[in-house]
Structure formats: structure tokens, C-alpha cells
């Protein structure tokens, strides 16, 4: 589908905080924008009560090289694999990563097979 539109970024950077993580980190999300906005607002200022929501997936990449997934911003689960993917196209992306594709190639391949994946691509390097 060549009619995909460019959306606002789904990846945000955060500073270390005692209630979140001890190094800087980036968080990407899949799912409803309302959940993402609530979580990213809380991660930016985590001194209040964390938001609760029923849908949405988040993936955190930390400055010290760890990968976490979460559905609640206070319950992160570490992924002990060299890569991870979230969202409706995650299985396609993980398969592509397992076969040696780069993360960008994996997301583009997932977008070819999942109508909810895509809407623009941006690669981040550290």
C-alpha cells in the first residue's frame, strides 16, 4: 500500500528517574494514542500516579543496552534476546530479524504484510 501517511513519532526519549530507569532510555508504542500519551506524559514526570489503560504495548531501549516491554509503565519486563518487536506486525518483524534483516528492513517487511504497520519509517542510531 503506497497510500500510507506520515504520523507523529511513536518513539520518545526520557531521562533517568528513580521511578522509571537509572539511565536515559527511549520508548516506542503500539496501540491507542490515548494510552501512549498518558504513559509518555507520566514517564516525562513520573512523580504522580501512573496511568492505567486496557490497551497498548510499549518497548523501552535503555542507554545501557537493555530491552524491556510493558503494558503498565511501572511493570517493565526485560527481554533477554538481541531484538524484540511489538504491535500487530511484531511476528513478521521478529521473523525478519531472526533471518538477519536490519530493524528497518524488518519493519518495512512487516508493513507489507500487516495493514496496521507502517505510516512512515524512521531509523534511530546510538
PDB file of C-alpha atoms in Angstrom:
ATOM      1  CA  UNK A   1       0.000   0.000   0.000  1.00  0.00           C
ATOM      2  CA  UNK A   2       1.647   3.239  -1.145  1.00  0.00           C
ATOM      3  CA  UNK A   3      -1.022   5.489   0.400  1.00  0.00           C
ATOM      4  CA  UNK A   4       0.361   5.373   3.939  1.00  0.00           C
ATOM      5  CA  UNK A   5       0.559   8.730   5.669  1.00  0.00           C
ATOM      6  CA  UNK A   6       3.242  10.000   7.969  1.00  0.00           C
ATOM      7  CA  UNK A   7       2.156  10.082  11.597  1.00  0.00           C
ATOM      8  CA  UNK A   8       3.621  11.841  14.605  1.00  0.00           C
ATOM      9  CA  UNK A   9       6.536   9.943  16.073  1.00  0.00           C
ATOM     10  CA  UNK A  10       5.814   6.878  18.149  1.00  0.00           C
ATOM     11  CA  UNK A  11       9.240   6.986  19.806  1.00  0.00           C
ATOM     12  CA  UNK A  12      10.122   9.220  22.750  1.00  0.00           C
ATOM     13  CA  UNK A  13      13.310   9.832  24.774  1.00  0.00           C
ATOM     14  CA  UNK A  14      13.375  10.059  28.563  1.00  0.00           C
ATOM     15  CA  UNK A  15      15.875  10.995  31.250  1.00  0.00           C
ATOM     16  CA  UNK A  16      16.757   8.698  34.150  1.00  0.00           C
ATOM     17  CA  UNK A  17      14.413   8.806  37.157  1.00  0.00           C
ATOM     18  CA  UNK A  18      14.226   6.685  40.340  1.00  0.00           C
ATOM     19  CA  UNK A  19      10.664   5.554  39.489  1.00  0.00           C
ATOM     20  CA  UNK A  20      11.451   4.509  35.906  1.00  0.00           C
ATOM     21  CA  UNK A  21      15.032   3.607  34.953  1.00  0.00           C
ATOM     22  CA  UNK A  22      18.563   4.573  36.049  1.00  0.00           C
ATOM     23  CA  UNK A  23      19.864   5.576  32.575  1.00  0.00           C
ATOM     24  CA  UNK A  24      18.362   7.506  29.673  1.00  0.00           C
ATOM     25  CA  UNK A  25      16.020   5.440  27.532  1.00  0.00           C
ATOM     26  CA  UNK A  26      13.723   5.543  24.530  1.00  0.00           C
ATOM     27  CA  UNK A  27      10.167   4.209  24.455  1.00  0.00           C
ATOM     28  CA  UNK A  28       8.123   3.212  21.432  1.00  0.00           C
ATOM     29  CA  UNK A  29       4.475   2.296  21.488  1.00  0.00           C
ATOM     30  CA  UNK A  30       1.868   0.336  19.585  1.00  0.00           C
ATOM     31  CA  UNK A  31      -1.840   0.746  20.145  1.00  0.00           C
ATOM     32  CA  UNK A  32      -4.200   3.564  21.059  1.00  0.00           C
ATOM     33  CA  UNK A  33      -2.741   7.055  21.023  1.00  0.00           C
ATOM     34  CA  UNK A  34      -4.606   7.939  24.248  1.00  0.00           C
ATOM     35  CA  UNK A  35      -2.701   5.250  26.161  1.00  0.00           C
ATOM     36  CA  UNK A  36       0.591   6.342  24.614  1.00  0.00           C
ATOM     37  CA  UNK A  37       0.035   9.983  25.538  1.00  0.00           C
ATOM     38  CA  UNK A  38      -0.884   9.093  29.117  1.00  0.00           C
ATOM     39  CA  UNK A  39       2.175   6.869  29.518  1.00  0.00           C
ATOM     40  CA  UNK A  40       4.634   9.257  27.849  1.00  0.00           C
ATOM     41  CA  UNK A  41       3.307  12.161  29.940  1.00  0.00           C
ATOM     42  CA  UNK A  42       3.820  10.094  33.090  1.00  0.00           C
ATOM     43  CA  UNK A  43       7.300   8.897  32.045  1.00  0.00           C
ATOM     44  CA  UNK A  44       8.302  12.530  31.461  1.00  0.00           C
ATOM     45  CA  UNK A  45       7.167  13.403  35.023  1.00  0.00           C
ATOM     46  CA  UNK A  46       6.776  10.151  36.998  1.00  0.00           C
ATOM     47  CA  UNK A  47       6.141  11.657  40.419  1.00  0.00           C
ATOM     48  CA  UNK A  48       2.335  11.324  40.202  1.00  0.00           C
ATOM     49  CA  UNK A  49       0.097   8.279  39.948  1.00  0.00           C
ATOM     50  CA  UNK A  50       0.886   6.074  36.910  1.00  0.00           C
ATOM     51  CA  UNK A  51      -1.864   5.845  34.292  1.00  0.00           C
ATOM     52  CA  UNK A  52      -3.997   2.728  33.825  1.00  0.00           C
ATOM     53  CA  UNK A  53      -5.341   1.643  30.456  1.00  0.00           C
ATOM     54  CA  UNK A  54      -6.646  -1.514  28.810  1.00  0.00           C
ATOM     55  CA  UNK A  55      -4.765  -1.489  25.502  1.00  0.00           C
ATOM     56  CA  UNK A  56      -1.319  -0.590  24.219  1.00  0.00           C
ATOM     57  CA  UNK A  57       2.142  -2.068  24.175  1.00  0.00           C
ATOM     58  CA  UNK A  58       5.399  -0.323  24.931  1.00  0.00           C
ATOM     59  CA  UNK A  59       9.030  -1.182  24.272  1.00  0.00           C
ATOM     60  CA  UNK A  60      11.913   0.538  26.058  1.00  0.00           C
ATOM     61  CA  UNK A  61      15.520   0.585  24.858  1.00  0.00           C
ATOM     62  CA  UNK A  62      17.903   1.766  27.551  1.00  0.00           C
ATOM     63  CA  UNK A  63      21.196   3.589  27.241  1.00  0.00           C
ATOM     64  CA  UNK A  64      22.892   0.596  28.879  1.00  0.00           C
ATOM     65  CA  UNK A  65      21.640  -1.699  26.084  1.00  0.00           C
ATOM     66  CA  UNK A  66      18.669  -3.430  27.704  1.00  0.00           C
ATOM     67  CA  UNK A  67      15.276  -4.082  26.104  1.00  0.00           C
ATOM     68  CA  UNK A  68      12.047  -4.023  28.112  1.00  0.00           C
ATOM     69  CA  UNK A  69       8.381  -4.388  27.202  1.00  0.00           C
ATOM     70  CA  UNK A  70       5.481  -3.213  29.316  1.00  0.00           C
ATOM     71  CA  UNK A  71       1.783  -2.552  29.365  1.00  0.00           C
ATOM     72  CA  UNK A  72       1.965  -0.701  32.695  1.00  0.00           C
ATOM     73  CA  UNK A  73       4.654   1.985  32.996  1.00  0.00           C
ATOM     74  CA  UNK A  74       5.737   0.623  36.382  1.00  0.00           C
ATOM     75  CA  UNK A  75       5.965  -3.084  35.442  1.00  0.00           C
ATOM     76  CA  UNK A  76       8.715  -3.478  32.870  1.00  0.00           C
ATOM     77  CA  UNK A  77       9.695  -6.979  31.716  1.00  0.00           C
ATOM     78  CA  UNK A  78      13.259  -7.412  30.465  1.00  0.00           C
ATOM     79  CA  UNK A  79      13.686  -9.190  27.129  1.00  0.00           C
ATOM     80  CA  UNK A  80      16.779 -11.373  27.154  1.00  0.00           C
ATOM     81  CA  UNK A  81      17.032 -11.574  23.363  1.00  0.00           C
ATOM     82  CA  UNK A  82      19.094  -9.441  20.964  1.00  0.00           C
ATOM     83  CA  UNK A  83      15.892  -7.948  19.466  1.00  0.00           C
ATOM     84  CA  UNK A  84      12.188  -7.511  20.094  1.00  0.00           C
ATOM     85  CA  UNK A  85       9.112  -6.133  18.323  1.00  0.00           C
ATOM     86  CA  UNK A  86       5.655  -5.041  19.447  1.00  0.00           C
ATOM     87  CA  UNK A  87       2.369  -4.299  17.757  1.00  0.00           C
ATOM     88  CA  UNK A  88       0.242  -6.086  15.212  1.00  0.00           C
ATOM     89  CA  UNK A  89       3.191  -6.623  12.827  1.00  0.00           C
ATOM     90  CA  UNK A  90       5.548  -7.896  15.543  1.00  0.00           C
ATOM     91  CA  UNK A  91       5.544 -11.520  14.401  1.00  0.00           C
ATOM     92  CA  UNK A  92       6.526 -10.524  10.863  1.00  0.00           C
ATOM     93  CA  UNK A  93       9.236  -8.207  12.190  1.00  0.00           C
ATOM     94  CA  UNK A  94      10.642 -10.804  14.605  1.00  0.00           C
ATOM     95  CA  UNK A  95      10.795 -13.374  11.813  1.00  0.00           C
ATOM     96  CA  UNK A  96      12.641 -10.916   9.588  1.00  0.00           C
ATOM     97  CA  UNK A  97      15.061 -10.045  12.408  1.00  0.00           C
ATOM     98  CA  UNK A  98      15.671 -13.764  13.062  1.00  0.00           C
ATOM     99  CA  UNK A  99      16.572 -14.201   9.398  1.00  0.00           C
ATOM    100  CA  UNK A 100      19.202 -11.443   9.585  1.00  0.00           C
ATOM    101  CA  UNK A 101      17.276  -8.394   8.370  1.00  0.00           C
ATOM    102  CA  UNK A 102      18.068  -5.000   9.880  1.00  0.00           C
ATOM    103  CA  UNK A 103      15.417  -3.422  12.143  1.00  0.00           C
ATOM    104  CA  UNK A 104      14.420  -1.014   9.352  1.00  0.00           C
ATOM    105  CA  UNK A 105      14.140  -3.852   6.834  1.00  0.00           C
ATOM    106  CA  UNK A 106      12.101  -5.862   9.361  1.00  0.00           C
ATOM    107  CA  UNK A 107       9.586  -3.052   9.915  1.00  0.00           C
ATOM    108  CA  UNK A 108       9.241  -2.461   6.180  1.00  0.00           C
ATOM    109  CA  UNK A 109       8.636  -6.177   5.646  1.00  0.00           C
ATOM    110  CA  UNK A 110       6.042  -6.215   8.447  1.00  0.00           C
ATOM    111  CA  UNK A 111       4.299  -3.252   6.783  1.00  0.00           C
ATOM    112  CA  UNK A 112       3.988  -5.262   3.574  1.00  0.00           C
ATOM    113  CA  UNK A 113       2.027  -7.957   5.427  1.00  0.00           C
ATOM    114  CA  UNK A 114       0.159  -6.035   8.153  1.00  0.00           C
ATOM    115  CA  UNK A 115      -2.121  -3.112   7.288  1.00  0.00           C
ATOM    116  CA  UNK A 116      -1.641  -1.524  10.726  1.00  0.00           C
ATOM    117  CA  UNK A 117       2.162  -1.390  10.481  1.00  0.00           C
ATOM    118  CA  UNK A 118       3.972   1.484   8.841  1.00  0.00           C
ATOM    119  CA  UNK A 119       2.760   5.023   8.246  1.00  0.00           C
ATOM    120  CA  UNK A 120       6.320   6.191   7.786  1.00  0.00           C
ATOM    121  CA  UNK A 121       9.695   4.846   8.885  1.00  0.00           C
ATOM    122  CA  UNK A 122      12.487   6.446  10.838  1.00  0.00           C
ATOM    123  CA  UNK A 123      15.703   4.814  11.958  1.00  0.00           C
ATOM    124  CA  UNK A 124      17.456   5.799  15.191  1.00  0.00           C
ATOM    125  CA  UNK A 125      21.103   5.036  15.874  1.00  0.00           C
ATOM    126  CA  UNK A 126      23.001   5.363  19.127  1.00  0.00           C
TER     127      UNK A 126
END
